[in-house]
XYZ file of C-alpha atoms in Angstrom:
651
model
C -32.458 -26.623 -7.120
C -32.587 -24.483 -4.025
C -29.701 -22.172 -3.363
C -29.938 -22.167 0.420
C -29.528 -25.020 2.845
C -31.031 -25.748 6.238
C -28.909 -25.545 9.350
C -29.732 -28.579 11.506
C -28.103 -30.935 13.950
C -25.217 -28.648 14.705
C -25.407 -28.202 18.462
C -22.305 -30.305 19.160
C -20.241 -29.870 16.013
C -16.533 -29.280 16.371
C -14.305 -27.513 13.892
C -12.817 -30.813 12.801
C -16.170 -32.377 11.950
C -17.050 -30.541 8.769
C -18.567 -33.557 7.014
C -22.044 -32.267 7.689
C -21.352 -28.835 8.901
C -23.355 -25.743 8.107
C -23.706 -25.388 4.384
C -26.124 -23.364 2.613
C -24.875 -18.864 -2.808
C -22.109 6.164 -26.314
C -22.383 7.155 -28.548
C -20.096 10.008 -27.640
C -20.263 13.193 -29.475
C -17.930 13.128 -32.436
C -18.140 16.665 -33.749
C -14.924 16.241 -35.683
C -16.376 13.471 -37.797
C -18.608 13.936 -40.796
C -22.076 12.717 -39.985
C -23.644 13.430 -43.310
C -25.002 10.594 -45.377
C -22.338 8.473 -46.997
C -22.331 8.058 -50.725
C -23.169 4.761 -52.296
C -19.497 4.110 -52.951
C -18.884 3.917 -49.199
C -21.555 1.356 -48.544
C -22.241 -2.202 -49.499
C -25.975 -1.923 -49.754
C -28.918 -2.143 -52.050
C -30.396 1.083 -53.331
C -33.348 2.213 -51.259
C -36.500 2.776 -53.201
C -37.645 6.413 -53.061
C -40.609 7.259 -50.904
C -43.929 8.090 -52.574
C -43.680 11.248 -54.657
C -46.980 12.609 -53.399
C -45.352 13.573 -50.086
C -44.022 17.141 -49.912
C -40.250 17.471 -49.757
C -38.478 19.558 -47.122
C -34.825 20.496 -47.511
C -32.975 21.233 -44.309
C -29.255 21.778 -43.771
C -28.271 19.912 -46.905
C -30.533 16.908 -46.294
C -33.894 16.134 -47.813
C -36.868 14.871 -45.833
C -40.481 14.165 -46.533
C -43.234 15.569 -44.413
C -46.971 14.941 -44.750
C -48.058 18.506 -44.209
C -45.565 20.961 -45.648
C -47.936 23.864 -45.010
C -48.023 23.509 -41.243
C -47.039 26.405 -39.025
C -43.410 27.169 -38.297
C -41.651 27.219 -34.937
C -38.291 28.296 -33.498
C -36.309 26.048 -31.158
C -35.839 27.801 -27.824
C -32.479 26.101 -27.325
C -30.583 26.313 -30.633
C -32.683 28.842 -32.545
C -33.446 26.536 -35.455
C -36.559 27.371 -37.483
C -38.649 24.479 -38.809
C -42.092 22.993 -39.244
C -43.874 23.248 -35.899
C -45.413 19.762 -35.919
C -41.990 18.231 -36.517
C -40.687 19.699 -33.275
C -40.180 17.660 -30.110
C -42.497 17.535 -27.075
C -46.143 18.458 -26.817
C -45.363 22.147 -26.485
C -43.287 22.115 -29.702
C -40.632 24.323 -28.081
C -37.611 22.296 -29.161
C -36.388 20.775 -32.399
C -34.986 17.617 -30.797
C -34.672 15.569 -27.606
C -31.143 16.879 -27.167
C -32.250 20.519 -27.174
C -35.040 19.733 -24.720
C -32.563 18.066 -22.345
C -30.045 20.876 -22.691
C -32.678 23.538 -22.011
C -34.179 21.779 -18.983
C -30.817 21.254 -17.339
C -29.297 24.621 -18.250
C -30.444 26.308 -15.061
C -28.204 23.881 -13.170
C -25.210 23.924 -15.486
C -23.308 26.913 -14.168
C -23.089 25.743 -10.570
C -22.421 22.119 -11.487
C -19.671 22.867 -13.995
C -18.107 25.283 -11.524
C -17.924 22.609 -8.852
C -16.541 20.050 -11.258
C -13.805 22.567 -12.066
C -13.173 23.257 -8.390
C -14.739 26.741 -8.484
C -17.613 28.069 -6.377
C -20.652 29.206 -8.339
C -20.673 32.956 -8.730
C -24.343 33.485 -9.357
C -27.537 31.671 -10.087
C -27.614 30.187 -13.557
C -30.008 31.721 -16.000
C -31.845 30.152 -18.876
C -30.111 30.822 -22.160
C -31.588 33.654 -24.137
C -32.142 33.309 -27.839
C -29.106 34.227 -29.891
C -28.339 34.453 -33.580
C -27.993 30.949 -34.997
C -24.359 31.327 -36.075
C -23.315 32.545 -32.626
C -25.281 29.742 -31.007
C -23.605 27.087 -33.148
C -20.153 28.484 -32.436
C -20.766 28.525 -28.694
C -22.173 25.037 -28.779
C -19.240 23.667 -30.768
C -16.789 25.225 -28.304
C -18.727 23.765 -25.380
C -18.696 20.292 -26.942
C -14.960 20.483 -27.633
C -14.272 21.493 -24.034
C -16.277 18.590 -22.669
C -14.568 16.155 -25.025
C -11.160 17.319 -23.814
C -12.288 16.904 -20.226
C -13.515 13.425 -21.024
C -10.065 12.399 -22.217
C -8.273 13.661 -19.127
C -10.723 13.016 -16.296
C -11.940 9.782 -14.825
C -15.613 9.046 -14.308
C -17.378 11.449 -11.995
C -17.766 9.962 -8.542
C -21.227 9.085 -7.299
C -20.063 9.249 -3.711
C -22.992 10.206 -1.528
C -25.687 8.022 -3.061
C -26.478 4.890 -1.102
C -29.053 2.383 -2.277
C -29.679 1.216 1.296
C -30.531 4.673 2.589
C -32.602 5.375 -0.526
C -34.607 2.164 -0.077
C -35.048 2.571 3.694
C -35.997 6.236 3.747
C -38.726 5.753 1.151
C -39.816 2.161 1.905
C -39.063 1.195 -1.686
C -39.075 -2.351 -3.026
C -36.425 -3.542 -5.455
C -36.918 -6.001 -8.299
C -35.513 -9.422 -7.305
C -32.364 -10.736 -8.933
C -34.376 -13.544 -10.534
C -36.034 -10.978 -12.839
C -32.715 -10.458 -14.639
C -31.638 -13.701 -16.314
C -28.686 -11.998 -18.070
C -27.241 -10.584 -14.825
C -24.777 -12.391 -12.525
C -26.572 -15.092 -10.485
C -29.798 -14.315 -12.347
C -30.430 -17.963 -13.142
C -29.030 -19.491 -9.944
C -30.122 -17.102 -7.185
C -32.338 -19.784 -5.725
C -34.467 -19.008 -2.669
C -32.173 -16.512 -0.994
C -34.592 -14.411 1.002
C -35.213 -12.750 4.334
C -34.007 -14.635 7.445
C -31.132 -16.333 5.608
C -28.103 -16.376 7.960
C -24.553 -15.485 6.944
C -21.185 -14.889 8.604
C -19.916 -11.327 8.273
C -17.183 -9.152 9.792
C -18.035 -7.876 13.269
C -17.578 -4.108 13.180
C -18.787 -3.657 16.769
C -15.583 -4.977 18.282
C -12.417 -3.506 19.791
C -10.142 -6.451 19.019
C -7.094 -5.671 16.846
C -7.780 -8.577 14.487
C -10.642 -9.109 12.061
C -13.397 -11.187 13.647
C -16.805 -12.358 12.447
C -20.322 -12.908 13.709
C -23.623 -14.317 12.468
C -26.146 -11.960 10.873
C -29.591 -12.470 9.407
C -31.104 -10.898 6.296
C -33.782 -8.387 7.328
C -34.538 -7.098 3.835
C -33.361 -7.803 0.290
C -32.978 -5.201 -2.452
C -31.459 -6.790 -5.537
C -27.960 -7.918 -4.664
C -28.012 -5.811 -1.496
C -29.194 -7.059 1.873
C -30.014 -5.290 5.117
C -28.330 -7.390 7.822
C -28.787 -7.557 11.594
C -26.367 -9.260 13.965
C -27.750 -12.266 15.835
C -28.664 -11.300 19.390
C -30.011 -7.841 18.578
C -33.577 -9.156 18.341
C -35.734 -6.126 17.382
C -32.958 -3.588 17.870
C -32.042 -2.097 14.479
C -29.361 0.207 15.843
C -26.468 -1.588 14.163
C -28.269 -2.822 11.029
C -26.204 -2.365 7.892
C -26.478 -2.822 4.124
C -24.028 -4.839 2.077
C -23.882 -6.876 -1.120
C -24.731 -10.538 -0.629
C -22.194 -11.255 -3.364
C -19.448 -9.362 -1.538
C -16.169 -11.038 -0.612
C -16.830 -10.640 3.148
C -20.167 -12.498 3.110
C -19.899 -16.208 3.882
C -22.208 -19.145 4.618
C -22.600 -20.227 8.231
C -19.773 -22.639 9.024
C -17.152 -20.804 6.976
C -15.418 -19.406 10.064
C -15.076 -22.853 11.629
C -13.715 -24.298 8.384
C -11.322 -21.370 7.903
C -10.171 -21.030 11.503
C -11.706 -17.563 11.869
C -13.058 -16.459 15.275
C -16.765 -15.839 15.869
C -17.064 -13.006 18.406
C -20.394 -11.455 19.483
C -20.728 -7.663 19.072
C -19.553 -5.640 22.059
C -22.982 -4.003 22.457
C -24.669 -7.305 23.326
C -21.823 -9.341 24.856
C -23.452 -9.078 28.290
C -26.795 -10.561 27.162
C -25.729 -14.228 27.260
C -23.102 -16.257 29.079
C -23.289 -19.253 26.753
C -23.171 -17.888 23.226
C -22.644 -21.324 21.707
C -25.953 -22.558 23.092
C -27.598 -19.342 21.880
C -26.348 -19.868 18.328
C -27.346 -23.534 18.289
C -30.885 -22.566 19.285
C -31.134 -19.683 16.788
C -29.596 -21.478 13.826
C -31.369 -24.817 14.105
C -33.633 -25.045 11.054
C -32.391 -21.753 9.604
C -31.013 -21.324 6.089
C -27.685 -20.039 4.901
C -25.839 -19.630 1.591
C -24.594 -22.728 -0.247
C -20.912 -23.540 0.359
C -20.016 -22.784 -3.264
C -21.890 -19.478 -3.394
C -18.819 -17.303 -3.920
C -17.627 -19.657 -6.655
C -20.974 -19.368 -8.430
C -20.781 -15.570 -8.217
C -17.309 -15.626 -9.742
C -18.339 -17.995 -12.520
C -21.428 -15.943 -13.373
C -19.197 -12.898 -13.885
C -17.051 -14.535 -16.554
C -17.894 -13.189 -20.000
C -17.071 -14.778 -23.365
C -16.516 -11.474 -25.174
C -12.920 -10.260 -24.991
C -11.053 -7.126 -26.099
C -9.944 -7.095 -29.755
C -12.958 -9.094 -30.949
C -14.587 -7.691 -34.123
C -18.363 -7.391 -34.507
C -20.932 -5.763 -36.762
C -22.922 -3.117 -34.905
C -25.527 -0.533 -35.827
C -24.077 2.703 -37.205
C -25.050 5.298 -34.627
C -25.253 8.009 -37.288
C -27.266 6.012 -39.807
C -29.523 3.500 -38.149
C -30.268 1.797 -41.446
C -26.803 0.234 -41.705
C -24.142 -1.540 -39.699
C -20.389 -1.026 -39.339
C -17.457 -3.025 -38.046
C -16.392 -2.277 -34.474
C -13.849 -3.748 -32.085
C -14.426 -4.646 -28.443
C -12.379 -2.190 -26.387
C -13.440 -3.303 -22.907
C -15.981 -5.515 -21.122
C -17.614 -4.470 -17.833
C -20.255 -6.710 -16.348
C -21.128 -8.035 -19.802
C -21.448 -4.531 -21.242
C -19.200 -3.844 -24.212
C -17.455 -0.659 -25.149
C -17.167 -0.967 -28.912
C -14.897 1.320 -30.939
C -15.684 1.715 -34.621
C -12.843 0.215 -36.612
C -12.096 3.411 -38.511
C -11.758 5.548 -35.378
C -8.100 6.573 -35.312
C -8.193 8.138 -31.833
C -10.517 5.384 -30.521
C -13.096 7.871 -29.243
C -15.850 7.031 -31.743
C -17.477 4.359 -29.647
C -20.736 2.610 -28.881
C -21.932 0.902 -25.685
C -24.248 -2.083 -25.479
C -24.663 -5.400 -23.688
C -23.161 -8.525 -25.209
C -26.730 -9.890 -25.624
C -27.954 -6.739 -27.369
C -29.898 -7.220 -30.633
C -27.778 -4.416 -32.097
C -24.576 -6.445 -32.489
C -23.900 -9.366 -34.813
C -21.131 -11.566 -36.128
C -18.985 -10.453 -39.053
C -20.864 -11.200 -42.285
C -24.343 -10.948 -40.741
C -25.402 -7.918 -42.798
C -24.485 -9.530 -46.092
C -26.228 -12.774 -45.147
C -29.635 -11.130 -44.581
C -29.400 -8.232 -47.052
C -28.919 -5.465 -44.479
C -27.115 -2.273 -45.455
C -23.468 -2.175 -44.403
C -20.780 0.507 -44.438
C -17.509 -0.767 -45.780
C -14.471 -0.032 -43.674
C -11.567 1.921 -45.113
C -9.292 -0.524 -43.333
C -8.384 -3.181 -45.876
C -7.115 -5.770 -43.420
C -7.517 -6.594 -39.751
C -5.201 -4.887 -37.333
C -2.774 -7.078 -35.448
C -4.465 -8.929 -32.621
C -8.014 -8.283 -33.841
C -10.142 -11.313 -34.661
C -13.742 -12.041 -35.613
C -16.073 -12.921 -32.753
C -17.343 -16.529 -32.998
C -20.979 -16.428 -34.220
C -22.243 -18.680 -31.411
C -21.542 -15.980 -28.805
C -24.303 -13.694 -30.067
C -27.899 -13.697 -28.869
C -30.038 -16.095 -30.868
C -33.309 -15.055 -32.484
C -36.257 -17.328 -32.992
C -36.489 -19.109 -36.315
C -39.467 -18.047 -38.394
C -41.183 -19.444 -41.453
C -41.378 -16.803 -44.169
C -42.735 -19.176 -46.808
C -46.391 -18.742 -45.861
C -48.257 -15.583 -44.871
C -45.622 -13.054 -43.917
C -44.872 -9.372 -43.480
C -44.844 -7.338 -46.688
C -43.465 -3.952 -47.619
C -45.960 -1.179 -46.941
C -47.804 -2.942 -44.131
C -48.644 -0.764 -41.137
C -47.913 -1.488 -37.491
C -47.014 0.212 -34.220
C -43.403 0.444 -33.054
C -41.308 1.973 -30.308
C -39.543 4.983 -31.794
C -35.781 4.400 -31.434
C -35.243 8.174 -31.455
C -37.810 8.892 -28.750
C -38.070 5.851 -26.509
C -41.018 7.178 -24.524
C -43.330 6.892 -27.520
C -44.959 4.174 -29.577
C -45.612 5.417 -33.090
C -47.431 4.660 -36.312
C -44.900 2.815 -38.459
C -44.460 1.065 -41.800
C -42.508 -1.976 -42.957
C -40.113 -0.542 -45.530
C -38.178 -3.655 -46.459
C -38.328 -7.375 -45.689
C -34.925 -8.957 -45.123
C -33.896 -12.592 -44.717
C -34.105 -14.660 -41.519
C -37.142 -12.749 -40.241
C -35.588 -9.267 -40.073
C -37.563 -6.160 -41.081
C -36.629 -2.556 -41.839
C -39.104 -0.210 -40.130
C -39.771 3.483 -40.679
C -41.744 5.890 -38.461
C -44.546 7.466 -40.487
C -44.239 11.202 -41.046
C -40.627 11.568 -39.989
C -38.534 9.526 -42.375
C -35.486 10.750 -44.245
C -36.004 10.637 -48.002
C -33.029 8.314 -48.436
C -34.241 5.915 -45.736
C -31.177 6.546 -43.574
C -33.273 6.507 -40.406
C -34.979 3.194 -41.009
C -34.149 0.718 -38.297
C -33.981 -3.055 -38.125
C -36.201 -5.204 -35.905
C -36.673 -8.955 -35.989
C -40.217 -10.170 -36.621
C -40.287 -11.598 -33.089
C -39.036 -8.366 -31.529
C -41.046 -7.191 -28.510
C -40.605 -3.632 -29.827
C -43.155 -3.912 -32.636
C -46.902 -4.321 -32.198
C -49.963 -4.906 -34.351
C -52.355 -2.146 -35.258
C -54.580 -1.396 -32.249
C -52.126 -2.499 -29.543
C -51.910 0.957 -27.957
C -55.658 1.504 -28.063
C -56.574 -1.741 -26.342
C -53.859 -1.263 -23.695
C -54.650 2.431 -23.138
C -51.258 3.670 -24.310
C -51.018 6.963 -26.143
C -50.156 6.249 -29.779
C -48.068 8.933 -31.466
C -49.609 9.722 -34.880
C -47.497 10.679 -37.910
C -46.011 14.148 -37.621
C -48.253 16.656 -39.300
C -51.273 14.370 -39.356
C -54.177 16.689 -38.604
C -57.170 14.375 -38.300
C -57.115 13.919 -34.559
C -57.882 11.899 -32.581
C -56.002 9.403 -34.709
C -58.083 6.490 -35.983
C -56.385 3.512 -37.585
C -59.373 2.670 -39.768
C -59.372 6.118 -41.336
C -55.596 6.232 -41.706
C -55.392 2.868 -43.450
C -58.116 3.914 -45.859
C -56.494 7.287 -46.583
C -53.066 5.786 -47.229
C -54.346 2.747 -49.103
C -52.475 0.503 -46.700
C -53.178 -2.707 -44.816
C -52.302 -3.654 -41.266
C -49.748 -6.379 -40.659
C -51.568 -9.587 -39.591
C -51.842 -9.903 -35.833
C -50.790 -13.554 -35.851
C -47.312 -12.661 -37.127
C -46.351 -10.797 -33.960
C -44.672 -12.222 -30.872
C -47.271 -12.850 -28.171
C -45.100 -14.700 -25.639
C -45.424 -13.255 -22.139
C -42.908 -14.674 -19.646
C -43.593 -14.731 -15.929
C -41.035 -11.979 -15.430
C -41.768 -11.080 -11.808
C -41.682 -7.294 -12.180
C -44.233 -5.172 -10.315
C -45.114 -1.504 -10.555
C -42.988 0.565 -8.179
C -39.996 -1.767 -8.142
C -36.549 -0.154 -8.167
C -33.718 -1.210 -10.430
C -30.681 0.068 -12.306
C -31.373 0.834 -15.965
C -29.374 1.964 -18.961
C -30.470 5.306 -20.333
C -30.766 4.217 -23.951
C -30.496 7.832 -25.061
C -27.027 7.821 -23.472
C -26.153 4.131 -23.066
C -22.873 4.731 -21.297
C -24.959 5.748 -18.297
C -26.765 3.433 -15.901
C -29.242 5.191 -13.651
C -31.465 4.713 -10.625
C -34.853 3.835 -12.083
C -38.398 2.678 -11.313
C -40.927 0.463 -13.082
C -43.985 2.698 -13.429
C -46.184 0.656 -15.741
C -46.397 -2.932 -16.995
C -48.228 -3.951 -20.162
C -47.782 -7.712 -20.419
C -44.010 -7.911 -21.059
C -43.576 -4.219 -21.802
C -42.163 -2.094 -18.958
C -42.313 1.662 -18.610
C -39.008 2.713 -17.024
C -38.805 6.058 -15.222
C -35.465 7.617 -14.285
C -35.758 8.879 -10.728
C -35.568 12.647 -10.500
C -36.298 13.223 -14.189
C -39.430 14.282 -16.015
C -41.744 11.651 -17.470
C -40.869 12.716 -21.010
C -37.542 10.910 -20.533
C -39.241 7.611 -19.615
C -38.505 4.637 -21.837
C -40.455 1.590 -22.951
C -38.297 -1.499 -22.390
C -38.844 -5.232 -22.668
C -38.921 -7.253 -19.446
C -36.008 -9.355 -20.768
C -33.942 -6.417 -21.968
C -30.211 -6.797 -21.200
C -30.212 -3.095 -20.325
C -31.996 -3.624 -16.997
C -30.117 -4.696 -13.867
C -30.815 -5.490 -10.210
C -30.128 -2.943 -7.488
C -26.438 -3.248 -6.619
C -25.292 -4.358 -10.101
C -23.084 -1.309 -10.593
C -21.401 -1.835 -7.231
C -20.878 -5.530 -7.961
C -19.322 -4.991 -11.393
C -17.494 -1.732 -10.709
C -19.672 0.298 -13.085
C -20.591 3.891 -12.279
C -24.197 4.412 -11.150
C -25.946 7.701 -11.900
C -28.013 8.769 -8.847
C -31.427 10.436 -9.042
C -31.183 13.844 -10.707
C -32.738 15.664 -7.771
C -29.975 14.467 -5.478
C -27.309 15.512 -7.966
C -28.820 18.968 -8.100
C -28.945 19.307 -4.339
C -25.382 18.179 -3.959
C -24.119 20.439 -6.718
C -25.683 23.418 -4.982
C -24.500 22.511 -1.479
C -21.408 23.848 0.229
C -19.495 20.587 -0.039
C -15.900 20.965 -1.126
C -15.854 17.591 -2.862
C -16.601 17.164 -6.532
C -20.149 16.069 -7.106
C -21.784 14.276 -9.946
C -23.088 16.009 -12.996
C -26.720 15.987 -13.858
C -27.722 13.402 -16.392
C -27.972 15.836 -19.250
C -24.513 17.270 -18.710
C -22.795 13.966 -18.489
C -24.471 12.971 -21.694
C -23.035 15.974 -23.425
C -19.530 15.004 -22.450
C -19.729 11.335 -23.296
C -22.584 10.549 -25.617
C -22.708 7.265 -27.299
C -24.924 4.513 -28.381
C -27.091 4.962 -31.312
C -26.463 8.409 -32.471
C -27.614 9.585 -35.809
C -28.091 12.691 -37.819
C -31.771 13.465 -37.537
C -33.586 15.651 -39.919
C -33.849 18.631 -37.580
C -30.205 18.379 -36.661
C -28.070 21.454 -37.181
C -24.721 20.434 -35.797
C -22.676 17.493 -37.022
C -22.163 15.029 -34.240
C -25.448 15.678 -32.427
C -26.422 12.368 -30.868
C -29.726 10.568 -30.858
C -30.368 7.114 -29.606
C -31.404 3.791 -30.996
C -33.586 1.532 -28.953
C -32.126 -1.624 -27.462
C -34.391 -4.480 -26.495
C -37.776 -2.902 -25.905
C -40.894 -5.078 -25.704
C -44.586 -5.687 -26.300
C -47.330 -6.956 -23.910
C -48.912 -6.644 -20.447
C -47.781 -7.675 -16.976
C -47.632 -11.435 -16.496
C -51.157 -11.692 -17.874
C -52.522 -13.587 -20.806
C -51.543 -12.683 -24.324
C -55.036 -11.529 -25.361
C -53.990 -7.967 -25.850
C -54.118 -7.605 -29.618
C -57.065 -6.451 -31.623
C -57.348 -6.848 -35.331
C -58.516 -3.603 -36.823
C -58.642 -3.694 -40.561
C -61.072 -1.887 -42.841
């Protein structure tokens, strides 16, 4: 059903005749908490079978990890000073032990001036890159820095993003935004209809000297998500008073609203002299035009009602041990995004952010029902007011038939690495659970106790058959320490005595999602899921999108599914009241300018103060509480094309 209506036969309508009048629409750092592996007494889980004994064992900081090539060269992290196996280090240059250290190092040159401005102090000198220090001194300084940021987080509100304007950003660069219809989980995503350019609306007239609020007709010149560039009727090709606003805003109304509400329609002062009979002008211009449906504002309001409520209990992935879940309580709901606080968090700071349709949250009892590992809560009974979330509110997964040919332990595949979302890696099925769920491990970088295995459903768009990257010209990340490069699946399967998971078992559905390369949107940074950033679609492989965060290096890009609930239309943050993180380059310029106002932090810094989402203790980690992320809703396949993108490559 269309969501706009034609404006016809209205040349002689009076205010009283409205019968056929115009009608047309994380994971925060928790340094104080122990992040080491929990003992079996703390968990309700099956024992994990040990990994093959032929793999060398590496002991690091009290934890044990396997690594294919224990004789590889060593390297020292340029950020924290940690010494480890070179091939296990992050990035192609192997300069850092983890994503976190890489982020911290790259943003350090900006930290001094930015922190000074956030504290109301002028920068005293140009920031310098940290020099290497003794490890103990480095850890002490880092711990103090984390504690300071955590204290600031408790006392300060979100940093303002004043200064960034989507309209100016779109106009100045001639960008195109992804349409609202691409985001079925977002407000109006399924009922946006054919709202497009040239739709007419009634809006406040700001070019007027009258003491009361008056309105005038405006037409949509350009759409960018929820935002529209409007031009007052009568300005023709003059863009001098064009302005951006949200179509879903409270001051945007369908044509005819003023007459029905007794509000005056007054032409802008700049063009009042152009016509003597404005009524005849409007009749001529609006005949055959489209406007919003009469119940548009009601639909907007209804689409922003969310079934999840504070005090609901859920099972959610443990951000420190991806292989298990924990009980958490909904603390707040913003635009369908949930701030979950782990039930055992006494000060309510140990939290986790995700969308209510995220595959990372489940109803109470889900883990036991499928055989997933679960951390028992120390709380013996529910706190007053807390109640279990009804199971029907959670996202449904496709039913699968596991009775015939199915995934088996040890089978190889390709998977998005939840700890480095820019990469697709060689992976192994480590355990087959009930209802189609699988435990996956990344080859060459697994903890010996399996604490970094992660759960994907068999229909997940985040796992792919052997050969997917090769046929779609995506760089496949080989196992850490694997020296026979370039990597060849045939050779690797033969060397490891493994078989590839059958191609027919993978999800090959490719929806007509509507995304195009270059489109702008607002996207969750899954490494720091409290943050939603200005982003761009840079590549499309069937249903798999490569998301780039504007102003940041490509190494921070993320592979995300086209139907991921962590992608939003331009203007979503403004509509829901969520804070939008502007492009990093703009943040840097503003932080170094002479403005007296507080400016936003760079992405890295804000992460340090309020990390959340899937954090976990990785093998190279030195400091308890260091956060890493778990992937939410990534995908598999190529832009709106056919599903012939798999190749079967078995020896």
